[in-house]
């Protein structure tokens, strides 16, 4: 069978080569990414067997966001935290599933990095076998290593992110990563249990003709946005719509094929739905690394600074021309 990946470039090797290039590397960053890969492989395996292993459905609890917690949400949250709390590389983990930050327990060394994650995004799609994913961002902490981290280590502008990525559990499992030097995708070969480089240097075209948005809420959008979406549908415009309702899946499709994803403010949710730290920031970092753009309708997403772990923001993200157009439209008061 023909391989659609580079057998010579495992994620392990890529991380090693990337971090070796930094003269002050201590190995902590490499270890962190290896542990993310391990946790991703564990979640991927569980997602694939979810229907067989009794992992579908809810736990009966609601999370800090008031959302119904799925068994796989809880599983993914604990797997990532378990992988990252002990090797002495992380000081604090902020997770969608936890109201408070998880500080590295005192029995382990409090390392150099802060990790923000949505352990299982798109969880309303678990029971219907549609793609879901993990989204993450990494900051280098401000406070000294070895000490307990502080909230100030994580409540920072997105522009201070050092690395970000996501893992999509779909028809295959792909880890997409940027450490500030382009965007690279690695496909999991389950027979080997390793990610291999399959999508080197992903770049977005300047423009595209696909939009992804939940149009069910159109009546409560800003009328200028409603008019923009309506005008995409005019005869001869050549536009398509794609929306599954898993941010990772919608974003990944647009990253590979071109398209703009919108999660606008609505009358009842002026900040939209998506969370800044572990949904908007990581994907904005990736899209910029791929030559695209992300705004909240006015400001660059990565210039925003959260005041709480679970702050929300409207999100317009994808090809530069379309995000610029929508932002110009919504900024013009
Ligand atoms: P989740 O983190 O609880 O899964 O919620 C976020 C998800 C995103 O994946 C997706 O873009 C959005 O919610 C879909 O929301 P809606 O159902 O309002 O279209
Ligand atoms: Mg989410």
PDB file of C-alpha atoms in Angstrom, residues 19-290:
ATOM      1  CA  UNK A  19      13.814  21.973  19.682  1.00  0.00           C
ATOM      2  CA  UNK A  20      17.494  21.179  19.011  1.00  0.00           C
ATOM      3  CA  UNK A  21      17.602  24.351  16.933  1.00  0.00           C
ATOM      4  CA  UNK A  22      17.157  26.397  20.148  1.00  0.00           C
ATOM      5  CA  UNK A  23      20.473  26.733  21.934  1.00  0.00           C
ATOM      6  CA  UNK A  24      18.856  27.221  25.379  1.00  0.00           C
ATOM      7  CA  UNK A  25      16.560  24.195  25.025  1.00  0.00           C
ATOM      8  CA  UNK A  26      16.308  22.161  28.224  1.00  0.00           C
ATOM      9  CA  UNK A  27      14.228  19.381  26.690  1.00  0.00           C
ATOM     10  CA  UNK A  28      11.088  20.496  28.552  1.00  0.00           C
ATOM     11  CA  UNK A  29       9.298  21.719  25.457  1.00  0.00           C
ATOM     12  CA  UNK A  30      10.120  18.501  23.591  1.00  0.00           C
ATOM     13  CA  UNK A  31       8.854  16.425  26.508  1.00  0.00           C
ATOM     14  CA  UNK A  32       5.662  18.455  26.652  1.00  0.00           C
ATOM     15  CA  UNK A  33       4.931  17.828  22.967  1.00  0.00           C
ATOM     16  CA  UNK A  34       5.762  14.113  23.294  1.00  0.00           C
ATOM     17  CA  UNK A  35       3.277  13.882  26.162  1.00  0.00           C
ATOM     18  CA  UNK A  36       0.628  15.675  24.073  1.00  0.00           C
ATOM     19  CA  UNK A  37       1.232  13.119  21.350  1.00  0.00           C
ATOM     20  CA  UNK A  38       0.893  10.257  23.855  1.00  0.00           C
ATOM     21  CA  UNK A  39      -2.351  11.626  25.288  1.00  0.00           C
ATOM     22  CA  UNK A  40      -3.677  12.231  21.755  1.00  0.00           C
ATOM     23  CA  UNK A  41      -2.968   8.632  20.786  1.00  0.00           C
ATOM     24  CA  UNK A  42      -4.733   7.381  23.912  1.00  0.00           C
ATOM     25  CA  UNK A  43      -7.798   9.531  23.276  1.00  0.00           C
ATOM     26  CA  UNK A  44      -7.818   8.544  19.609  1.00  0.00           C
ATOM     27  CA  UNK A  45      -7.851   4.877  20.520  1.00  0.00           C
ATOM     28  CA  UNK A  46     -10.694   5.409  22.980  1.00  0.00           C
ATOM     29  CA  UNK A  47     -12.696   7.515  20.508  1.00  0.00           C
ATOM     30  CA  UNK A  48     -12.401   4.747  17.916  1.00  0.00           C
ATOM     31  CA  UNK A  49     -13.774   2.210  20.368  1.00  0.00           C
ATOM     32  CA  UNK A  50     -16.273   4.534  22.045  1.00  0.00           C
ATOM     33  CA  UNK A  51     -19.383   2.734  20.825  1.00  0.00           C
ATOM     34  CA  UNK A  52     -17.994  -0.639  21.868  1.00  0.00           C
ATOM     35  CA  UNK A  53     -16.569   0.393  25.220  1.00  0.00           C
ATOM     36  CA  UNK A  54     -19.627   2.068  26.718  1.00  0.00           C
ATOM     37  CA  UNK A  55     -18.033   5.494  26.292  1.00  0.00           C
ATOM     38  CA  UNK A  56     -20.905   7.139  24.443  1.00  0.00           C
ATOM     39  CA  UNK A  57     -23.332   9.415  26.207  1.00  0.00           C
ATOM     40  CA  UNK A  58     -23.185  11.732  29.163  1.00  0.00           C
ATOM     41  CA  UNK A  59     -21.900  11.521  32.718  1.00  0.00           C
ATOM     42  CA  UNK A  60     -25.042  13.176  34.037  1.00  0.00           C
ATOM     43  CA  UNK A  61     -23.006  16.257  35.078  1.00  0.00           C
ATOM     44  CA  UNK A  62     -22.727  19.761  33.643  1.00  0.00           C
ATOM     45  CA  UNK A  63     -19.419  21.616  33.379  1.00  0.00           C
ATOM     46  CA  UNK A  64     -18.409  25.160  34.276  1.00  0.00           C
ATOM     47  CA  UNK A  65     -19.946  26.371  31.010  1.00  0.00           C
ATOM     48  CA  UNK A  66     -23.274  24.816  31.962  1.00  0.00           C
ATOM     49  CA  UNK A  67     -22.827  22.214  29.211  1.00  0.00           C
ATOM     50  CA  UNK A  68     -23.690  18.568  29.546  1.00  0.00           C
ATOM     51  CA  UNK A  69     -20.464  16.579  30.146  1.00  0.00           C
ATOM     52  CA  UNK A  70     -19.910  13.544  27.943  1.00  0.00           C
ATOM     53  CA  UNK A  71     -17.957  10.536  29.196  1.00  0.00           C
ATOM     54  CA  UNK A  72     -15.313  11.134  26.567  1.00  0.00           C
ATOM     55  CA  UNK A  73     -14.957  14.801  27.654  1.00  0.00           C
ATOM     56  CA  UNK A  74     -14.079  13.642  31.116  1.00  0.00           C
ATOM     57  CA  UNK A  75     -11.813  10.876  29.848  1.00  0.00           C
ATOM     58  CA  UNK A  76      -9.866  13.190  27.526  1.00  0.00           C
ATOM     59  CA  UNK A  77      -9.503  15.810  30.261  1.00  0.00           C
ATOM     60  CA  UNK A  78      -8.005  13.343  32.705  1.00  0.00           C
ATOM     61  CA  UNK A  79      -5.723  11.713  30.115  1.00  0.00           C
ATOM     62  CA  UNK A  80      -4.152  15.030  29.066  1.00  0.00           C
ATOM     63  CA  UNK A  81      -3.785  16.231  32.646  1.00  0.00           C
ATOM     64  CA  UNK A  82      -2.265  12.941  33.719  1.00  0.00           C
ATOM     65  CA  UNK A  83       0.235  13.025  30.842  1.00  0.00           C
ATOM     66  CA  UNK A  84       1.308  16.582  31.605  1.00  0.00           C
ATOM     67  CA  UNK A  85       1.294  17.004  35.380  1.00  0.00           C
ATOM     68  CA  UNK A  86       4.235  14.765  36.319  1.00  0.00           C
ATOM     69  CA  UNK A  87       7.217  15.196  33.927  1.00  0.00           C
ATOM     70  CA  UNK A  88       8.238  18.584  35.357  1.00  0.00           C
ATOM     71  CA  UNK A  89       7.498  20.579  32.215  1.00  0.00           C
ATOM     72  CA  UNK A  90       4.149  22.215  32.972  1.00  0.00           C
ATOM     73  CA  UNK A  91       3.231  24.618  35.781  1.00  0.00           C
ATOM     74  CA  UNK A  92      -0.485  25.073  35.167  1.00  0.00           C
ATOM     75  CA  UNK A  93      -3.190  23.542  32.999  1.00  0.00           C
ATOM     76  CA  UNK A  94      -6.287  25.511  32.016  1.00  0.00           C
ATOM     77  CA  UNK A  95      -9.023  23.256  30.673  1.00  0.00           C
ATOM     78  CA  UNK A  96     -12.496  23.858  29.325  1.00  0.00           C
ATOM     79  CA  UNK A  97     -13.699  21.131  31.666  1.00  0.00           C
ATOM     80  CA  UNK A  98     -12.306  22.663  34.876  1.00  0.00           C
ATOM     81  CA  UNK A  99     -13.563  25.844  36.445  1.00  0.00           C
ATOM     82  CA  UNK A 100     -10.233  26.508  38.173  1.00  0.00           C
ATOM     83  CA  UNK A 101      -6.706  26.146  36.795  1.00  0.00           C
ATOM     84  CA  UNK A 102      -4.944  22.887  37.672  1.00  0.00           C
ATOM     85  CA  UNK A 103      -1.581  23.743  39.269  1.00  0.00           C
ATOM     86  CA  UNK A 104       1.118  21.083  39.097  1.00  0.00           C
ATOM     87  CA  UNK A 105       0.825  19.067  42.324  1.00  0.00           C
ATOM     88  CA  UNK A 106       3.588  19.839  44.828  1.00  0.00           C
ATOM     89  CA  UNK A 107       5.066  16.349  44.618  1.00  0.00           C
ATOM     90  CA  UNK A 108       6.088  17.101  41.017  1.00  0.00           C
ATOM     91  CA  UNK A 109       8.366  19.838  39.673  1.00  0.00           C
ATOM     92  CA  UNK A 110       6.504  22.906  38.436  1.00  0.00           C
ATOM     93  CA  UNK A 111       7.957  23.290  34.927  1.00  0.00           C
ATOM     94  CA  UNK A 112       8.443  26.044  32.414  1.00  0.00           C
ATOM     95  CA  UNK A 113       5.147  25.969  30.489  1.00  0.00           C
ATOM     96  CA  UNK A 114       1.468  26.718  30.807  1.00  0.00           C
ATOM     97  CA  UNK A 115      -0.928  24.488  28.871  1.00  0.00           C
ATOM     98  CA  UNK A 116      -4.434  25.564  27.776  1.00  0.00           C
ATOM     99  CA  UNK A 117      -6.788  23.002  26.279  1.00  0.00           C
ATOM    100  CA  UNK A 118     -10.205  22.039  25.151  1.00  0.00           C
ATOM    101  CA  UNK A 119      -9.647  18.312  25.704  1.00  0.00           C
ATOM    102  CA  UNK A 120     -12.548  17.222  23.513  1.00  0.00           C
ATOM    103  CA  UNK A 121     -14.074  19.867  21.314  1.00  0.00           C
ATOM    104  CA  UNK A 122     -17.308  19.252  19.454  1.00  0.00           C
ATOM    105  CA  UNK A 123     -18.529  16.820  22.056  1.00  0.00           C
ATOM    106  CA  UNK A 124     -22.129  17.126  20.908  1.00  0.00           C
ATOM    107  CA  UNK A 125     -20.927  15.158  17.864  1.00  0.00           C
ATOM    108  CA  UNK A 126     -19.537  12.169  19.797  1.00  0.00           C
ATOM    109  CA  UNK A 127     -22.724  10.138  19.744  1.00  0.00           C
ATOM    110  CA  UNK A 128     -23.165  10.550  16.000  1.00  0.00           C
ATOM    111  CA  UNK A 129     -19.646   9.492  14.961  1.00  0.00           C
ATOM    112  CA  UNK A 130     -18.736  12.878  13.518  1.00  0.00           C
ATOM    113  CA  UNK A 131     -15.250  14.334  13.872  1.00  0.00           C
ATOM    114  CA  UNK A 132     -14.177  15.791  17.206  1.00  0.00           C
ATOM    115  CA  UNK A 133     -10.834  17.069  18.439  1.00  0.00           C
ATOM    116  CA  UNK A 134      -8.445  18.374  21.068  1.00  0.00           C
ATOM    117  CA  UNK A 135      -7.269  22.005  20.854  1.00  0.00           C
ATOM    118  CA  UNK A 136      -4.268  23.344  22.774  1.00  0.00           C
ATOM    119  CA  UNK A 137      -1.952  26.307  23.265  1.00  0.00           C
ATOM    120  CA  UNK A 138       1.347  26.536  25.112  1.00  0.00           C
ATOM    121  CA  UNK A 139       2.792  29.611  26.846  1.00  0.00           C
ATOM    122  CA  UNK A 140       6.180  29.959  28.472  1.00  0.00           C
ATOM    123  CA  UNK A 141       5.413  30.984  32.051  1.00  0.00           C
ATOM    124  CA  UNK A 142       6.294  34.441  33.396  1.00  0.00           C
ATOM    125  CA  UNK A 143       6.940  33.415  37.001  1.00  0.00           C
ATOM    126  CA  UNK A 144      10.112  31.483  37.887  1.00  0.00           C
ATOM    127  CA  UNK A 145      10.279  27.764  37.242  1.00  0.00           C
ATOM    128  CA  UNK A 146       9.982  25.609  40.318  1.00  0.00           C
ATOM    129  CA  UNK A 147       7.555  28.016  42.035  1.00  0.00           C
ATOM    130  CA  UNK A 148       3.777  27.705  41.973  1.00  0.00           C
ATOM    131  CA  UNK A 149       2.379  29.356  38.845  1.00  0.00           C
ATOM    132  CA  UNK A 150       0.022  32.324  39.032  1.00  0.00           C
ATOM    133  CA  UNK A 151      -3.059  33.314  37.060  1.00  0.00           C
ATOM    134  CA  UNK A 152      -0.932  35.992  35.390  1.00  0.00           C
ATOM    135  CA  UNK A 153       0.967  33.146  33.705  1.00  0.00           C
ATOM    136  CA  UNK A 154      -2.134  32.278  31.721  1.00  0.00           C
ATOM    137  CA  UNK A 155      -4.265  35.441  31.441  1.00  0.00           C
ATOM    138  CA  UNK A 156      -2.137  36.875  28.645  1.00  0.00           C
ATOM    139  CA  UNK A 157      -2.597  38.063  25.072  1.00  0.00           C
ATOM    140  CA  UNK A 158      -2.692  35.346  22.451  1.00  0.00           C
ATOM    141  CA  UNK A 159       0.321  36.953  20.771  1.00  0.00           C
ATOM    142  CA  UNK A 160       2.492  35.510  23.582  1.00  0.00           C
ATOM    143  CA  UNK A 161       1.663  31.904  22.652  1.00  0.00           C
ATOM    144  CA  UNK A 162       4.752  29.789  21.968  1.00  0.00           C
ATOM    145  CA  UNK A 163       3.092  26.835  20.264  1.00  0.00           C
ATOM    146  CA  UNK A 164      -0.406  25.666  19.416  1.00  0.00           C
ATOM    147  CA  UNK A 165      -2.123  22.787  17.756  1.00  0.00           C
ATOM    148  CA  UNK A 166      -5.053  20.472  17.541  1.00  0.00           C
ATOM    149  CA  UNK A 167      -5.715  16.795  17.078  1.00  0.00           C
ATOM    150  CA  UNK A 168      -8.672  15.816  14.949  1.00  0.00           C
ATOM    151  CA  UNK A 169     -10.233  12.407  15.568  1.00  0.00           C
ATOM    152  CA  UNK A 170     -11.925  11.830  12.225  1.00  0.00           C
ATOM    153  CA  UNK A 171     -11.686   9.331   9.413  1.00  0.00           C
ATOM    154  CA  UNK A 172      -8.062   9.303  10.545  1.00  0.00           C
ATOM    155  CA  UNK A 173      -6.316  11.011  13.451  1.00  0.00           C
ATOM    156  CA  UNK A 174      -4.223  14.042  12.506  1.00  0.00           C
ATOM    157  CA  UNK A 175      -2.176  16.277  14.771  1.00  0.00           C
ATOM    158  CA  UNK A 176      -1.667  19.797  13.391  1.00  0.00           C
ATOM    159  CA  UNK A 177       1.082  21.758  15.085  1.00  0.00           C
ATOM    160  CA  UNK A 178       2.811  25.112  14.898  1.00  0.00           C
ATOM    161  CA  UNK A 179       5.779  26.077  17.021  1.00  0.00           C
ATOM    162  CA  UNK A 180       6.055  29.415  15.229  1.00  0.00           C
ATOM    163  CA  UNK A 181       7.666  28.070  12.115  1.00  0.00           C
ATOM    164  CA  UNK A 182       4.762  27.219   9.798  1.00  0.00           C
ATOM    165  CA  UNK A 183       1.966  24.711  10.238  1.00  0.00           C
ATOM    166  CA  UNK A 184       2.571  20.990   9.872  1.00  0.00           C
ATOM    167  CA  UNK A 185       0.147  18.062   9.961  1.00  0.00           C
ATOM    168  CA  UNK A 186       1.035  14.558  11.173  1.00  0.00           C
ATOM    169  CA  UNK A 187      -1.193  11.551  10.551  1.00  0.00           C
ATOM    170  CA  UNK A 188      -1.382   8.754  13.098  1.00  0.00           C
ATOM    171  CA  UNK A 189      -0.548   5.335  11.710  1.00  0.00           C
ATOM    172  CA  UNK A 190      -2.426   3.214  14.244  1.00  0.00           C
ATOM    173  CA  UNK A 191      -0.528   0.085  13.218  1.00  0.00           C
ATOM    174  CA  UNK A 192       2.709   1.733  14.408  1.00  0.00           C
ATOM    175  CA  UNK A 193       1.257   4.009  17.082  1.00  0.00           C
ATOM    176  CA  UNK A 194       3.148   7.044  15.796  1.00  0.00           C
ATOM    177  CA  UNK A 195       2.303  10.284  13.991  1.00  0.00           C
ATOM    178  CA  UNK A 196       4.090  10.813  10.634  1.00  0.00           C
ATOM    179  CA  UNK A 197       4.464  14.047   8.679  1.00  0.00           C
ATOM    180  CA  UNK A 198       1.680  14.013   6.075  1.00  0.00           C
ATOM    181  CA  UNK A 199       0.879  17.726   5.559  1.00  0.00           C
ATOM    182  CA  UNK A 200       4.110  19.736   5.566  1.00  0.00           C
ATOM    183  CA  UNK A 201       3.940  23.518   5.615  1.00  0.00           C
ATOM    184  CA  UNK A 202       0.179  24.033   5.221  1.00  0.00           C
ATOM    185  CA  UNK A 203      -0.584  27.389   3.599  1.00  0.00           C
ATOM    186  CA  UNK A 204      -3.913  29.082   2.934  1.00  0.00           C
ATOM    187  CA  UNK A 205      -4.661  30.800  -0.342  1.00  0.00           C
ATOM    188  CA  UNK A 206      -5.495  34.491   0.049  1.00  0.00           C
ATOM    189  CA  UNK A 207      -9.124  33.898  -0.829  1.00  0.00           C
ATOM    190  CA  UNK A 208     -11.724  31.120  -0.778  1.00  0.00           C
ATOM    191  CA  UNK A 209     -15.403  30.573  -1.449  1.00  0.00           C
ATOM    192  CA  UNK A 210     -16.645  28.430   1.419  1.00  0.00           C
ATOM    193  CA  UNK A 211     -18.263  29.683   4.620  1.00  0.00           C
ATOM    194  CA  UNK A 212     -18.911  27.740   7.799  1.00  0.00           C
ATOM    195  CA  UNK A 213     -21.456  29.086  10.245  1.00  0.00           C
ATOM    196  CA  UNK A 214     -24.527  27.981  12.170  1.00  0.00           C
ATOM    197  CA  UNK A 215     -27.102  29.860  10.113  1.00  0.00           C
ATOM    198  CA  UNK A 216     -29.838  28.791  12.489  1.00  0.00           C
ATOM    199  CA  UNK A 217     -28.925  31.851  14.561  1.00  0.00           C
ATOM    200  CA  UNK A 218     -28.921  34.312  11.633  1.00  0.00           C
ATOM    201  CA  UNK A 219     -31.922  36.245  12.919  1.00  0.00           C
ATOM    202  CA  UNK A 220     -29.927  37.397  15.947  1.00  0.00           C
ATOM    203  CA  UNK A 221     -26.714  38.383  14.104  1.00  0.00           C
ATOM    204  CA  UNK A 222     -25.580  41.879  13.239  1.00  0.00           C
ATOM    205  CA  UNK A 223     -27.648  42.706  10.103  1.00  0.00           C
ATOM    206  CA  UNK A 224     -24.461  43.556   8.175  1.00  0.00           C
ATOM    207  CA  UNK A 225     -23.184  40.048   8.683  1.00  0.00           C
ATOM    208  CA  UNK A 226     -26.542  38.610   7.715  1.00  0.00           C
ATOM    209  CA  UNK A 227     -26.406  40.631   4.494  1.00  0.00           C
ATOM    210  CA  UNK A 228     -22.860  39.402   3.778  1.00  0.00           C
ATOM    211  CA  UNK A 229     -23.867  35.756   4.177  1.00  0.00           C
ATOM    212  CA  UNK A 230     -27.035  36.296   2.110  1.00  0.00           C
ATOM    213  CA  UNK A 231     -25.027  37.872  -0.700  1.00  0.00           C
ATOM    214  CA  UNK A 232     -22.802  34.743  -0.881  1.00  0.00           C
ATOM    215  CA  UNK A 233     -25.874  32.856  -2.074  1.00  0.00           C
ATOM    216  CA  UNK A 234     -26.616  35.012  -5.090  1.00  0.00           C
ATOM    217  CA  UNK A 235     -26.561  33.241  -8.428  1.00  0.00           C
ATOM    218  CA  UNK A 236     -23.133  33.054  -9.994  1.00  0.00           C
ATOM    219  CA  UNK A 237     -21.229  33.760  -6.784  1.00  0.00           C
ATOM    220  CA  UNK A 238     -19.954  30.193  -6.662  1.00  0.00           C
ATOM    221  CA  UNK A 239     -19.983  29.906  -2.865  1.00  0.00           C
ATOM    222  CA  UNK A 240     -20.530  26.765  -0.771  1.00  0.00           C
ATOM    223  CA  UNK A 241     -21.492  26.294   2.864  1.00  0.00           C
ATOM    224  CA  UNK A 242     -19.986  23.638   5.157  1.00  0.00           C
ATOM    225  CA  UNK A 243     -20.795  23.253   8.861  1.00  0.00           C
ATOM    226  CA  UNK A 244     -20.728  20.230  11.129  1.00  0.00           C
ATOM    227  CA  UNK A 245     -20.633  22.032  14.495  1.00  0.00           C
ATOM    228  CA  UNK A 246     -17.231  20.753  15.613  1.00  0.00           C
ATOM    229  CA  UNK A 247     -14.867  23.702  15.570  1.00  0.00           C
ATOM    230  CA  UNK A 248     -11.847  21.474  14.970  1.00  0.00           C
ATOM    231  CA  UNK A 249     -13.501  19.689  12.048  1.00  0.00           C
ATOM    232  CA  UNK A 250     -14.861  22.858  10.435  1.00  0.00           C
ATOM    233  CA  UNK A 251     -11.539  24.640  10.922  1.00  0.00           C
ATOM    234  CA  UNK A 252      -9.470  21.720   9.627  1.00  0.00           C
ATOM    235  CA  UNK A 253     -11.517  21.463   6.467  1.00  0.00           C
ATOM    236  CA  UNK A 254     -11.128  25.167   5.814  1.00  0.00           C
ATOM    237  CA  UNK A 255      -7.392  25.041   6.541  1.00  0.00           C
ATOM    238  CA  UNK A 256      -6.883  22.337   3.929  1.00  0.00           C
ATOM    239  CA  UNK A 257      -9.456  23.396   1.334  1.00  0.00           C
ATOM    240  CA  UNK A 258      -9.950  27.109   2.007  1.00  0.00           C
ATOM    241  CA  UNK A 259     -12.884  28.738   3.744  1.00  0.00           C
ATOM    242  CA  UNK A 260     -13.944  31.100   6.462  1.00  0.00           C
ATOM    243  CA  UNK A 261     -15.428  29.964   9.784  1.00  0.00           C
ATOM    244  CA  UNK A 262     -17.724  32.353  11.633  1.00  0.00           C
ATOM    245  CA  UNK A 263     -19.020  32.165  15.171  1.00  0.00           C
ATOM    246  CA  UNK A 264     -20.609  35.592  15.538  1.00  0.00           C
ATOM    247  CA  UNK A 265     -21.959  37.437  18.527  1.00  0.00           C
ATOM    248  CA  UNK A 266     -25.722  37.119  18.889  1.00  0.00           C
ATOM    249  CA  UNK A 267     -28.238  39.317  20.688  1.00  0.00           C
ATOM    250  CA  UNK A 268     -28.264  36.996  23.687  1.00  0.00           C
ATOM    251  CA  UNK A 269     -24.509  36.146  23.558  1.00  0.00           C
ATOM    252  CA  UNK A 270     -22.621  39.342  22.753  1.00  0.00           C
ATOM    253  CA  UNK A 271     -19.316  37.466  23.125  1.00  0.00           C
ATOM    254  CA  UNK A 272     -20.403  34.519  21.003  1.00  0.00           C
ATOM    255  CA  UNK A 273     -19.845  30.989  22.275  1.00  0.00           C
ATOM    256  CA  UNK A 274     -16.229  30.055  21.704  1.00  0.00           C
ATOM    257  CA  UNK A 275     -13.624  30.446  24.402  1.00  0.00           C
ATOM    258  CA  UNK A 276     -10.613  32.663  23.933  1.00  0.00           C
ATOM    259  CA  UNK A 277      -7.840  30.761  25.674  1.00  0.00           C
ATOM    260  CA  UNK A 278      -8.294  27.256  24.394  1.00  0.00           C
ATOM    261  CA  UNK A 279     -10.427  27.576  21.244  1.00  0.00           C
ATOM    262  CA  UNK A 280      -9.925  30.953  19.535  1.00  0.00           C
ATOM    263  CA  UNK A 281      -6.271  31.634  20.448  1.00  0.00           C
ATOM    264  CA  UNK A 282      -4.733  28.327  19.331  1.00  0.00           C
ATOM    265  CA  UNK A 283      -6.611  28.310  16.018  1.00  0.00           C
ATOM    266  CA  UNK A 284      -5.852  32.000  15.421  1.00  0.00           C
ATOM    267  CA  UNK A 285      -2.169  31.262  15.994  1.00  0.00           C
ATOM    268  CA  UNK A 286      -2.306  28.408  13.496  1.00  0.00           C
ATOM    269  CA  UNK A 287      -4.269  30.326  10.887  1.00  0.00           C
ATOM    270  CA  UNK A 288      -1.802  33.223  11.002  1.00  0.00           C
ATOM    271  CA  UNK A 289       1.093  30.807  10.684  1.00  0.00           C
ATOM    272  CA  UNK A 290      -0.645  29.435   7.584  1.00  0.00           C
TER     273      UNK A 290
END
